[in-house]
Coordinates of C-alpha atoms in Angstrom, one line a residue:
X1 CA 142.1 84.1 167.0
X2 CA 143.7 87.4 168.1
X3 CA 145.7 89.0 165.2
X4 CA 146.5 92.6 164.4
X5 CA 144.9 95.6 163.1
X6 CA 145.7 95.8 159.3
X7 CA 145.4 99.2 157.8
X8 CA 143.1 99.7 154.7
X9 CA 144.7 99.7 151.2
X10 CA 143.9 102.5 148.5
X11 CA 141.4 100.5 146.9
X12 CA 140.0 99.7 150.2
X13 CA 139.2 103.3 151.2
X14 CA 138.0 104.0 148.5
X15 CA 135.6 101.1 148.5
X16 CA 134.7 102.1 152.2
X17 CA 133.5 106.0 150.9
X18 CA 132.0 105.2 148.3
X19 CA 134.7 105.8 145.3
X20 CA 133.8 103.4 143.1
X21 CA 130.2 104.1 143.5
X22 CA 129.6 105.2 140.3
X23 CA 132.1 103.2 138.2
X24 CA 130.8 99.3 136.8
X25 CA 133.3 97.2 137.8
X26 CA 133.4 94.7 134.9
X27 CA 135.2 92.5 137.6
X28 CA 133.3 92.8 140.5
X29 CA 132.3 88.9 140.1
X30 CA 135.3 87.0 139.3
X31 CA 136.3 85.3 142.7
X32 CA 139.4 86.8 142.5
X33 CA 138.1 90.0 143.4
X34 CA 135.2 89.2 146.0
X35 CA 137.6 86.9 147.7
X36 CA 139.9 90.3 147.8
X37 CA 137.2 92.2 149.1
X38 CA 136.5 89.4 152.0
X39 CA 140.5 89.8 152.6
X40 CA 140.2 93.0 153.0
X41 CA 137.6 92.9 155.4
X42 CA 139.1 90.6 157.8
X43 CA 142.4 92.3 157.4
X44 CA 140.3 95.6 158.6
X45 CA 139.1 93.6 161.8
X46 CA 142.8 92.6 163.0
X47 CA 143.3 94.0 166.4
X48 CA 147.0 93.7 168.1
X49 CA 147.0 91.6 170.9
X50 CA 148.2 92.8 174.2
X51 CA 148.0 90.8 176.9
X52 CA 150.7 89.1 178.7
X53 CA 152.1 85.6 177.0
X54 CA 151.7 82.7 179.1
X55 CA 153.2 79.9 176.7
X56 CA 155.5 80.8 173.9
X57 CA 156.5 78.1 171.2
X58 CA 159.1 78.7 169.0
X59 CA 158.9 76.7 165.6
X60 CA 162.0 76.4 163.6
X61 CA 161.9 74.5 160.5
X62 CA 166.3 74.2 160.1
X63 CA 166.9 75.3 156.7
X64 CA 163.4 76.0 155.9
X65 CA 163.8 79.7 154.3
X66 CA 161.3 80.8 151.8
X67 CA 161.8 79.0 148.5
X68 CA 161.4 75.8 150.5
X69 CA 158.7 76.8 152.1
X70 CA 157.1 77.6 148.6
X71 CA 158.2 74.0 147.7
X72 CA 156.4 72.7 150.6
X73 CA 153.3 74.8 150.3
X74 CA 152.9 73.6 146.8
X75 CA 153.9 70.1 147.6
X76 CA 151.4 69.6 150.0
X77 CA 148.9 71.6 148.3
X78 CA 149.7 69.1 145.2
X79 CA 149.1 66.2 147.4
X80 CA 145.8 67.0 148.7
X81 CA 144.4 67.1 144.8
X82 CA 145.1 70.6 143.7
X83 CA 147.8 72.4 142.0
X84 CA 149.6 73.9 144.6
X85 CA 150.4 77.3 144.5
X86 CA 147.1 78.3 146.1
X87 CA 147.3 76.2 148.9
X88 CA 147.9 77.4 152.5
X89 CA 149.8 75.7 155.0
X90 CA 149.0 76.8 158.6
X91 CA 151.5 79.3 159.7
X92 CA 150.9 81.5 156.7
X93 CA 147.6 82.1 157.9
X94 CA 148.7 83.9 160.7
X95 CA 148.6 87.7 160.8
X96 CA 152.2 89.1 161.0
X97 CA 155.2 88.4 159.1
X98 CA 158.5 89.6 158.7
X99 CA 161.6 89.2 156.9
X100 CA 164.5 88.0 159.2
X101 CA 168.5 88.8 158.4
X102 CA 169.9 85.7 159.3
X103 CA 173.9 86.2 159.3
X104 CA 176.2 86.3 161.9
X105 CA 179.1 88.4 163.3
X106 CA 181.6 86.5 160.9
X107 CA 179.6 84.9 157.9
X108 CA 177.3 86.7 155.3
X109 CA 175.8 83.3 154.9
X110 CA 175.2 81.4 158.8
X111 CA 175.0 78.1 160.1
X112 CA 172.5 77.1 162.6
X113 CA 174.8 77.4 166.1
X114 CA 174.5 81.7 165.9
X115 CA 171.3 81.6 164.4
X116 CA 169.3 79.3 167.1
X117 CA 171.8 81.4 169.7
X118 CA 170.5 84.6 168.3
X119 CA 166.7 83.4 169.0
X120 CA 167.3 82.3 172.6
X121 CA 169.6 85.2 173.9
X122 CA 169.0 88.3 171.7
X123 CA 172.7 88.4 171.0
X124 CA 174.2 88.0 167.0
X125 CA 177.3 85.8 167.7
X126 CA 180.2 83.6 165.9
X127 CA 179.5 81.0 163.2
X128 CA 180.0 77.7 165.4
X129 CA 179.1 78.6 168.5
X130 CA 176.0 78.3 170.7
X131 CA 175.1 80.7 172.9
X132 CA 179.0 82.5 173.6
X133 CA 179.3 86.1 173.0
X134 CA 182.3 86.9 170.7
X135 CA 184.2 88.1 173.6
X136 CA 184.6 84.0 173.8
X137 CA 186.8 82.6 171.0
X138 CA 185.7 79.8 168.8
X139 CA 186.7 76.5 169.6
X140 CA 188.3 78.0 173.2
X141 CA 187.9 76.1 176.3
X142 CA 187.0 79.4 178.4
X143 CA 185.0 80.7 176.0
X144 CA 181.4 78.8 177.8
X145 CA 182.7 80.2 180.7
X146 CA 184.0 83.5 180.2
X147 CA 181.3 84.9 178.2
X148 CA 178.6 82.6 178.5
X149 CA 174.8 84.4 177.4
X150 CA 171.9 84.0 179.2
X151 CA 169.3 82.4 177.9
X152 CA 165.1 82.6 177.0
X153 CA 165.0 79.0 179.0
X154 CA 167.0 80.5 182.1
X155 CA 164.6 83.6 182.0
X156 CA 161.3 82.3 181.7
X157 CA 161.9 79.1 184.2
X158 CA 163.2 81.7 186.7
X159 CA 159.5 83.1 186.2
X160 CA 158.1 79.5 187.0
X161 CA 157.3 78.3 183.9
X162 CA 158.5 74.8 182.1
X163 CA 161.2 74.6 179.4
X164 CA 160.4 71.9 176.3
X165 CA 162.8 70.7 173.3
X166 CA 161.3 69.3 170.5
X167 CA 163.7 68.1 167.8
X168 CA 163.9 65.4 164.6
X169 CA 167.6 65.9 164.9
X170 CA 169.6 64.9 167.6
X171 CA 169.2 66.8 171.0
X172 CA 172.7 67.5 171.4
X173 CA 172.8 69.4 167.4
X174 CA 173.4 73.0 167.2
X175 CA 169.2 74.2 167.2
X176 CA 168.0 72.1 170.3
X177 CA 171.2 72.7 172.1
X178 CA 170.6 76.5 172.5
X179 CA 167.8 76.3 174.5
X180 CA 170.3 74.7 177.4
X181 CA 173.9 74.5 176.0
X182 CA 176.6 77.0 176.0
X183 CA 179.6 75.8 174.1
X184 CA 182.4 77.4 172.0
X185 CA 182.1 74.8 169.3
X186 CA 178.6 72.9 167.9
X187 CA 180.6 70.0 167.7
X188 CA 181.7 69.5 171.0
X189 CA 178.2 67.0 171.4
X190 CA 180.1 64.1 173.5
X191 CA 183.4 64.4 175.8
X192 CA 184.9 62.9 173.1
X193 CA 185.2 65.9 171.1
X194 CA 186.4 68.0 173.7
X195 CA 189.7 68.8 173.9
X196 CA 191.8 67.2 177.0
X197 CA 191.3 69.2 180.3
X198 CA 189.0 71.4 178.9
X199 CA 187.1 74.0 180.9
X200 CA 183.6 73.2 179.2
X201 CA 181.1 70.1 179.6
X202 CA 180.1 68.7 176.1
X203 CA 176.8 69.4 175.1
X204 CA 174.9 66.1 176.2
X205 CA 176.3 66.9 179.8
X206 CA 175.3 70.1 179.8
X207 CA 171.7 68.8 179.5
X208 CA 172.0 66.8 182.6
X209 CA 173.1 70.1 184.4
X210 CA 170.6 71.9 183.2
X211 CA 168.2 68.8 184.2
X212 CA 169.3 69.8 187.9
X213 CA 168.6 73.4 187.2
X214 CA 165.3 73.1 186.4
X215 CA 165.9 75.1 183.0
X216 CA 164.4 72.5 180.8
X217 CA 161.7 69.5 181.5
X218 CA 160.9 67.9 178.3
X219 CA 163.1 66.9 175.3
X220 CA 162.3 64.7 173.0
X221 CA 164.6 64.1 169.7
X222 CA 167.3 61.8 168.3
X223 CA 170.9 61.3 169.7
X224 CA 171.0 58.2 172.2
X225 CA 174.9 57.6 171.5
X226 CA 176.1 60.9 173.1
X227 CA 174.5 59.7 175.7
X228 CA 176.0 56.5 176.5
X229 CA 179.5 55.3 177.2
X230 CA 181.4 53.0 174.4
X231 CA 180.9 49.4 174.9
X232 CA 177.1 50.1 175.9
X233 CA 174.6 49.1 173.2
X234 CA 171.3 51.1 173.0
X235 CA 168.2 49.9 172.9
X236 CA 168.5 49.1 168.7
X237 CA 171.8 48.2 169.2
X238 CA 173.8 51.2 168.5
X239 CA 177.1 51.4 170.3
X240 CA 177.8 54.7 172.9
X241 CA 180.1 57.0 172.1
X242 CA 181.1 58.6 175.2
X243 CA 184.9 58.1 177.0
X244 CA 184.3 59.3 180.3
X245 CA 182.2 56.1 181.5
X246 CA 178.9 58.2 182.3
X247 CA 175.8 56.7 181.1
X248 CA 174.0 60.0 181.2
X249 CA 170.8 58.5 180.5
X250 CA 170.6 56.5 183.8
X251 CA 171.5 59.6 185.1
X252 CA 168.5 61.9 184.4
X253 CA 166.5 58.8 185.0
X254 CA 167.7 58.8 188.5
X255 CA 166.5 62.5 188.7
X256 CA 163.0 61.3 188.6
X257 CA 162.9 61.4 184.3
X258 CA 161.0 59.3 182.2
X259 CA 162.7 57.8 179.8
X260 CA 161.5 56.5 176.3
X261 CA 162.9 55.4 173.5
X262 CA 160.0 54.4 170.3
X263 CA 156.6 55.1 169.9
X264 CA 155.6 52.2 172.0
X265 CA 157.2 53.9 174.9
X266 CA 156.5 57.4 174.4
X267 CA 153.0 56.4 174.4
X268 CA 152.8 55.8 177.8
X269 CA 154.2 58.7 179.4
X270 CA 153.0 60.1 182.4
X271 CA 152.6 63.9 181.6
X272 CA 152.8 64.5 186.3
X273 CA 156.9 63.5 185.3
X274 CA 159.5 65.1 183.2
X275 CA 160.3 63.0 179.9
X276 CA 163.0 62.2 177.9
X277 CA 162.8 60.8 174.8
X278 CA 165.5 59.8 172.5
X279 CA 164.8 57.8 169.2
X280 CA 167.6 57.4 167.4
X281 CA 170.9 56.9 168.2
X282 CA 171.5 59.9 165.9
X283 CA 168.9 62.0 163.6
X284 CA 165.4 60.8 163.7
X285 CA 164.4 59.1 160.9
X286 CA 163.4 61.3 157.7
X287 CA 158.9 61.5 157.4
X288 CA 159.3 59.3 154.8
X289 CA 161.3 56.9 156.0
X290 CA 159.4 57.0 159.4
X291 CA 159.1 53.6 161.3
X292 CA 158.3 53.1 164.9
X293 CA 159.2 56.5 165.9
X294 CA 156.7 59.4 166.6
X295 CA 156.1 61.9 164.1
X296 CA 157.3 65.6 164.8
X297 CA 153.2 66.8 165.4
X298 CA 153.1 63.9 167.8
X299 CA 156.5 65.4 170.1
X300 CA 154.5 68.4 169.6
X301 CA 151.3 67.3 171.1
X302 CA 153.2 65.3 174.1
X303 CA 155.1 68.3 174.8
X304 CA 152.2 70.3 175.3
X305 CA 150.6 67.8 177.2
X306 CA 153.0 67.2 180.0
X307 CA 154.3 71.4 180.0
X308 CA 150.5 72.1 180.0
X309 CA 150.7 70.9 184.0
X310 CA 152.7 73.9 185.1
X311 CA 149.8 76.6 185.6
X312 CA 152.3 79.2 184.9
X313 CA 153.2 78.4 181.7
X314 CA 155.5 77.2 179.1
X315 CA 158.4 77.8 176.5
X316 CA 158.6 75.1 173.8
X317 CA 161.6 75.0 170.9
X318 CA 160.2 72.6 168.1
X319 CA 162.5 71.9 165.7
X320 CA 161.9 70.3 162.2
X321 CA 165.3 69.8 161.9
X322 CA 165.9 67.0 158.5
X323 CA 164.0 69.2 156.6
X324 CA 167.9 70.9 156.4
X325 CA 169.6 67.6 155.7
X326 CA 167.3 66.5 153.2
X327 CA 168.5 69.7 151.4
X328 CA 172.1 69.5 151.8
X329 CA 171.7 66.3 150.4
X330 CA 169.5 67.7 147.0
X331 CA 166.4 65.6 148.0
X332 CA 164.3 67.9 147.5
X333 CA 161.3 64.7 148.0
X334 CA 162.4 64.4 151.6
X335 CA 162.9 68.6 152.7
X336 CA 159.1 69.2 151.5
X337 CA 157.8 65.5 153.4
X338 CA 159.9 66.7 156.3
X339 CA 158.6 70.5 155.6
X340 CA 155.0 68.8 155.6
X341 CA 155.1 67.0 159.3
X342 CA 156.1 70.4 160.5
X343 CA 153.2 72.1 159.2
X344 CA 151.3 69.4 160.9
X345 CA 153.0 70.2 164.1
X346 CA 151.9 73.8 163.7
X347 CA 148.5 72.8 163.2
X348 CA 148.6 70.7 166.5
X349 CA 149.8 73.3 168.7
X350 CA 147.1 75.4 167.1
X351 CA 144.3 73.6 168.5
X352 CA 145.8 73.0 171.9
X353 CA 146.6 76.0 172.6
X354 CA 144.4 78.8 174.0
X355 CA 145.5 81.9 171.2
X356 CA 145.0 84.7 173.8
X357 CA 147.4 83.4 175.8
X358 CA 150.1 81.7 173.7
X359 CA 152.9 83.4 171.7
X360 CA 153.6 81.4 168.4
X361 CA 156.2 82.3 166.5
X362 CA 157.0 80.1 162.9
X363 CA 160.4 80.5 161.1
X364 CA 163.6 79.2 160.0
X365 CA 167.4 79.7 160.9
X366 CA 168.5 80.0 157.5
X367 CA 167.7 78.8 153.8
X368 CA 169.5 76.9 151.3
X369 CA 170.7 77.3 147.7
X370 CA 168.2 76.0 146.1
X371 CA 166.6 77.8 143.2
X372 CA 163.6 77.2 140.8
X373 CA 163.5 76.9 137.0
X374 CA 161.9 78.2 134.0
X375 CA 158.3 79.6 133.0
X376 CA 156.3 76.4 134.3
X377 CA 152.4 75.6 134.1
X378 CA 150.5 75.4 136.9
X379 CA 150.3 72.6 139.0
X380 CA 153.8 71.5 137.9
X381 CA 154.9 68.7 140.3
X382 CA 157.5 70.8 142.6
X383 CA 159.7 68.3 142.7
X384 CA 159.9 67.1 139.2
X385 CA 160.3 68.3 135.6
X386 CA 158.7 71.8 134.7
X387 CA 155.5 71.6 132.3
X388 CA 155.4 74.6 129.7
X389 CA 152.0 76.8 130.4
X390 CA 149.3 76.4 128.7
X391 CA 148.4 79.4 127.1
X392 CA 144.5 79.2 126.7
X393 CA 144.5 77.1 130.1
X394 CA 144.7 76.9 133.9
X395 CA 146.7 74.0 134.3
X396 CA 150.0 73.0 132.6
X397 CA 150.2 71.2 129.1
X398 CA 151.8 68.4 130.2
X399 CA 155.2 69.2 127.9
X400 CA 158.2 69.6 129.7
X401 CA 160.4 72.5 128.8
X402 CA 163.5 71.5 127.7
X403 CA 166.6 73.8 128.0
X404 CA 169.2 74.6 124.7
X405 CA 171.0 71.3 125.5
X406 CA 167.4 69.7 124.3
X407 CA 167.0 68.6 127.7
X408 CA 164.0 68.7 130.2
X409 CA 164.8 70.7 133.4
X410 CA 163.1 70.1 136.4
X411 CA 161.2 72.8 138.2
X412 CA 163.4 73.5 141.2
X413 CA 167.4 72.8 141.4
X414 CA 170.6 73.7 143.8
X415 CA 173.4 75.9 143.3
X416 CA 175.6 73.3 144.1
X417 CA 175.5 70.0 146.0
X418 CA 176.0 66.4 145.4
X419 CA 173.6 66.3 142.5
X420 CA 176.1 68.7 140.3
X421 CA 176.0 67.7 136.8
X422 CA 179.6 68.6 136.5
X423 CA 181.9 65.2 137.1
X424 CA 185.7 65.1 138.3
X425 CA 187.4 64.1 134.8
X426 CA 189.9 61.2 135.8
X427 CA 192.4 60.2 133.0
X428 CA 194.0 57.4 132.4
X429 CA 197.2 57.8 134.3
X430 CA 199.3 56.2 130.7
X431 CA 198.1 59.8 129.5
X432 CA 198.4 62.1 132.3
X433 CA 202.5 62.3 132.1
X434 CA 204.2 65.8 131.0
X435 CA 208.0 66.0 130.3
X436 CA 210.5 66.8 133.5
X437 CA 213.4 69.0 133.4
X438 CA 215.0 66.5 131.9
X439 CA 213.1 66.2 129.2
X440 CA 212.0 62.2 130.1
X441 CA 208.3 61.7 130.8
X442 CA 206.7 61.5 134.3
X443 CA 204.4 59.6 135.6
X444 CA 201.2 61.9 137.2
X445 CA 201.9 60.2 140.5
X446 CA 205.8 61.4 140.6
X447 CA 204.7 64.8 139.0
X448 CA 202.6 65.3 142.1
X449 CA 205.1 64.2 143.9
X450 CA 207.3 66.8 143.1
X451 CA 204.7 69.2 142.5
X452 CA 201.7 71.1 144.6
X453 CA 198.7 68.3 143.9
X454 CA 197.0 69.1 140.6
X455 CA 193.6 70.6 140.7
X456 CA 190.9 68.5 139.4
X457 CA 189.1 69.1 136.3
X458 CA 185.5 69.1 135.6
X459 CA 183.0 68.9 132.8
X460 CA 179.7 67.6 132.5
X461 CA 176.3 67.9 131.3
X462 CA 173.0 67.2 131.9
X463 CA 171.2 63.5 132.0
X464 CA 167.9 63.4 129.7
X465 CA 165.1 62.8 132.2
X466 CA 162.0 61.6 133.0
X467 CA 159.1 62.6 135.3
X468 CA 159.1 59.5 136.4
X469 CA 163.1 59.6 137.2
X470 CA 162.6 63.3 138.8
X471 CA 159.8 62.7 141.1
X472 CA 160.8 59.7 142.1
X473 CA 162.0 59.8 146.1
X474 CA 165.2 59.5 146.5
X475 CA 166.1 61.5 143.0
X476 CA 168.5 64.2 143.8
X477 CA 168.1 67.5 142.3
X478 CA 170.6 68.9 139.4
X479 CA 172.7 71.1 140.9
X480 CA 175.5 73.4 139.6
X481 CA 178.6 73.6 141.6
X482 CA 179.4 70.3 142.7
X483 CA 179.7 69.9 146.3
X484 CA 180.2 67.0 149.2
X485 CA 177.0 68.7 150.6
X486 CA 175.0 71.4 149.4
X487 CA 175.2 74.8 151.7
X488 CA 173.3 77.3 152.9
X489 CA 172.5 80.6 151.8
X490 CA 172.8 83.5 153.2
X491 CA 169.0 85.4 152.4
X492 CA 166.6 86.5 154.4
X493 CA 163.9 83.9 155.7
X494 CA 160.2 84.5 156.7
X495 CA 158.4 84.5 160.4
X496 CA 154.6 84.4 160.8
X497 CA 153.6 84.8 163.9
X498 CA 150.1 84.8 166.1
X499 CA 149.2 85.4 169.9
X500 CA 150.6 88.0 172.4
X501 CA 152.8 91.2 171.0
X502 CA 153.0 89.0 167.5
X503 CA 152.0 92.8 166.1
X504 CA 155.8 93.4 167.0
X505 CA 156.5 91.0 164.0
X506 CA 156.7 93.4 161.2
X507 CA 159.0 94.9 158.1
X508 CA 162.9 93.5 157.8
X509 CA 164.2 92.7 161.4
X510 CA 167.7 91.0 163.0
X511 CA 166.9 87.7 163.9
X512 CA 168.1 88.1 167.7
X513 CA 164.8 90.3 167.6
X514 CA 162.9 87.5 168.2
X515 CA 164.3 87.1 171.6
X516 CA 163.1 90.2 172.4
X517 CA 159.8 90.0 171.3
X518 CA 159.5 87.1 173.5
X519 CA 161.0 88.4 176.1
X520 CA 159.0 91.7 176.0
X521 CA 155.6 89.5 175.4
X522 CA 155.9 87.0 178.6
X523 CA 157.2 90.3 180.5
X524 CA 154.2 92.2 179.7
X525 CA 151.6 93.9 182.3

C-alpha cells in the first residue's frame, strides 16, 4: 500500500538519537507503548504517492460525519466480540485524513444536493441544487441551463475512462444524481415535479441523456418508479410515477443496457455491457431489513467488475446512502448496520483494486445531530443504555447511569428528531375556552377562528428503560427537540484517503477540494 511520508514526533526523535538512552522507561513493556513505537515506525516509512490515478472511487457514506462513524466503529467492533472503541474499520487505516467544512453558499448547516455538487465540480453552491452555480436561482427553470457546472464524470470520460453510480438510495436522489444531473431543485426526480414548460429534464431523464453521452456506464441503486410512466407496474408491483408516457427504462435498454432488477438478476450480468440496476421502486432496502436485493459491497464489487473492462480506467461514486435516513429517523440500530455494509464495501474495493493506481477517497457529505451521553464503561453497547466505569476494571460494571430524573440514559441520543421526549400537550377542548370581548366563553375552535392558530405546548419527560428496550432494533433514540425528522448538522466530517496524490488530503479543507484533488491526481504526469 502506497501512503505518505509521516514526519517523526518529539518522542520519536528522540528515540531515533538516542534520548532516552539512559533513562528506564518503567513503561517500555505495556503494549500500549511498544504498539506506539511500531506506529511510529510505520508512520516513518509512509512515502506520498505520485503517480498518475487511473481509477478514482469516491465513497460517501450520506450523513455519515464523525460521531456516527464512532458509533459504527464501536458497533462493529462490539459485534465481532470486543468492546469497541479499539476496533478499526477499513478506511481509518488509510494514511491521510482531513477535516472537511461542509456548508454551503446559503446554509451554515447543508443538505446533500451542494455537498455531493461540491465533490463532482469543485464549486460550493445553493442548498437544493445539484450541480448549478449560484448564478442559477433555486427552483428556476434556466438555472440547469444558464449556469450549469461541469462535472468530474464529464472530465474524466472525456479522458476515456468509464463513469459508475453506486447507490442504496434511489438513483435519481440528490448524491447519485451529481455525478450526471444538473438541476435547480433535488426534487425535481420525475417530470412530475417539474414545473409546466420548463426549460430543464427531471433528473431520471437526465440519466438517459447522459446514457447517450457516454458520461456514465454503470448505476446500480433504488428508484424504479421515476422511471416508469403511471399505470405501469414494476417488477414487485409498484406503480410508475411518470406523466409524460416515457418508460425510460426500455429506453436505456434499447441503448444496448442491461437491465436488472434483484439479486437473481444482477447476478448474471455481463460485465462486456453497460448495466442498470434498479431495486426498489424507491430506497433500497435498509442492511437489516435486506431481502433479495444485493448488499452495497456487492454493487461495489460488480461495479468494479464491469468498469474494470475499460483499460483506461474508471471513476466510481458509491454511496451508502440509508445510513442518513436511518438517522433522521433516530434509529441509531439501522445508521451503524447501514454504516457497517459500507465498510464492507470499502474493504471490497480494497482488494480489487491495484493501490498504485487507484485514488480512494472515504467521507461523508454531512453529519447529523446526534450526540453521546455520560461517563460510560467500556464496551458499552453503542446503541443502548450507558454502563457506569468500573473503576478498578477494563470493562464496564454493568449499572446503567441514571440521570437526576432517576432514569437510565442511553449512550448516544439526538438533538431533536421523532424520538423527542417532549409530547404536544392536547386538552380537552371543554377546557381550552378563554372569555371573548364579550365576556361569554369561546370554544378553542372559534378562538382560532378569530385568532392567529395557537402554538402548541409541550412537556414531557423521559420513559424508564431497559437494555433490552434500548438495543432493541427498531428503538428510536431519545431525542431533545421534537421534530418530524431529525436534521443535519452543520460540523465538519472526516476523509481518509489512500492511492495517488491522497498526501494532498491533509489539515481543515473546503469540501469542493476534493474535486480538485481528483482532478489534479488523474491529470498528473
Amino acid at each position: 500500500m502506497t501512503i505518505r511520508s509521516f514526519p517523526l514526533t518529539l518522542a520519536g526523535m528522540f528515540l531515533a538519537t538516542g534520548a532516552f538512552a539512559q533513562v528506564e522507561l518503567t513503561q517500555q513493556d505495556s503494549q500500549w507503548f511498544t504498539d506506539g513505537e511500531s506506529r511510529i515506525d510505520e508512520l516513518a516509512a509512509i512515502q506520498p504517492n505520485t503517480g498518475k490515478a487511473k481509477n478514482v472511487i469516491l465513497f460517501i457514506a450520506d450523513g455519515n460525519g464523525v460521531g456516527t462513524n464512532y458509533a459504527t466503529r464501536l458497533w462493529v467492533g462490539q459485534q465481532e466480540g470486543g468492546m469497541g472503541e479499539d476496533y478499526v474499520l477499513p478506511q481509518e487505516a488509510f494514511p491521510n485524513l482531513a477535516l472537511v467544512k461542509t456548508y454551503t453558499t446559503n446554509g451554515q448547516t447543508p443538505d446533500s444536493a451542494p455537498t455531493a455538487s461540491a465533490m463532482n465540480t469543485g464549486v460550493k453552491s445553493r442548498n437544493g441544487t445539484i450541480n448549478v452555480d449560484d448564478a442559477g436561482a433555486y427552483d428556476s427553470c434556466d438555472a440547469a441551463a444558464n449556469a450549469g457546472l461541469t462535472t468530474f464524470s464529464e472530465i474524466v470520460s472525456d479522458m476515456g475512462k468509464s463513469v459508475g453510480v453506486v447507490t442504496t438510495a434511489r438513483v435519481t436522489h440528490a448524491t447519485p444524481a451529481a455525478v450526471y444531473a444538473k438541476t435547480a431543485n433535488r426534487d425535481w426526480e420525475d417530470n412530475t415535479g417539474l414545473p409546466e414548460n420548463c426549460a430543464q429534464k427531471d433528473i431520471a431523464a437526465q440519466l438517459v441523456d447522459a446514457v447517450d453521452a457516454g458520461t456514465v456506464d454503470f448505476v446500480m441503486g433504488g428508484g424504479r418508479r421515476h422511471f416508469l410512466p403511471n399505470g405501469i407496474t414494476d417488477d414487485e408491483g409498484a406503480e410508475g410515477r411518470r406523466t409524460d408516457d416515457r418508460n425510460l427504462i426500455e429506453e436505456i435498454e434499447g441503448k444496448g443496457w442491461q437491465y436488472v432488477w434483484n439479486s437473481d438478476t444482477a447476478s448474471q450480468i455481463d460485465n462486456s455491457k453497460p448495466v442498470l440496476g434498479l431495486f426498489e421502486a424507491s430506497h433500497m432496502q435498509y442492511e437489516e431489513d435486506r431481502d433479495g436485493e444485493p448488499t452495497l459491497a456487492e454493487m461495489t464489487e460488480m461495479a468494479i467488475n464491469n468498469l474494470s473492462d475499460n483499460d483506461d480506467g474508471f471513476y466510481l461514486q458509491v454511496e451508502a446512502g440509508r445510513v442518513d435516513h436511518a438517522n433522521h429517523a433516530g434509529n441509531l440500530h439501522r445508521a451503524v448496520t447501514d454504516g457497517a455494509a459500507f465498510a464492507d464495501a470499502i474493504e471490497q474495493a480494497v482488494s480489487m483494486v491495484d493501490p498504485e493506481e487507484t485514488l480512494i477517497i472515504v467521507t461523508a457529505d454531512h453529519e447529523h445531530a446526534i450526540a453521546f451521553n455520560g461517563y460510560c464503561g467500556r464496551g458499552t453497547p453503542i446503541t443502548g443504555l450507558c454502563y457506569q466505569v468500573d473503576d478498578n476494571g477494563t470493562q464496564h460494571t454493568g449499572e446503567p447511569n441514571v440521570g437526576l430524573d432517576g432514569k437510565p440514559y442511553t449512550a448516544a441520543g439526538y438533538l431533536n428528531g421523532v424520538g423527542s421526549v417532549m409530547r404536544e400537550v392536547v386538552p380537552e377542548e371543554a377546557e381550552a375556552t378563554h372569555e371573548n370581548v364579550d365576556g361569554q366563553a369561546e370554544t378553542s375552535a372559534e378562538a382560532e377562528a378569530a385568532d392567529a392558530p395557537a402554538q402548541p405546548e409541550y412537556t414531557g419527560s423521559r420513559p424508564d428503560l431497559t437494555q433490552e428496550e434500548a438495543t432493541d432494533v427498531d428503538y428510536l433514540q431519545q431525542a431533545l427537540i421534537p421534530m418530524t425528522s431529525e436534521t443535519h448538522s452543520g460540523e465538519d466530517v472526516a476523509l481518509m484517503a489512500n492511492g495517488p496524490w491522497s498526501h494532498l488530503f491533509r489539515g481543515v479543507m473546503e469540501q469542493n477540494m476534493i474535486f480538485h484533488v481528483m482532478n489534479y491526481a488523474v491529470n498528473a504526469e
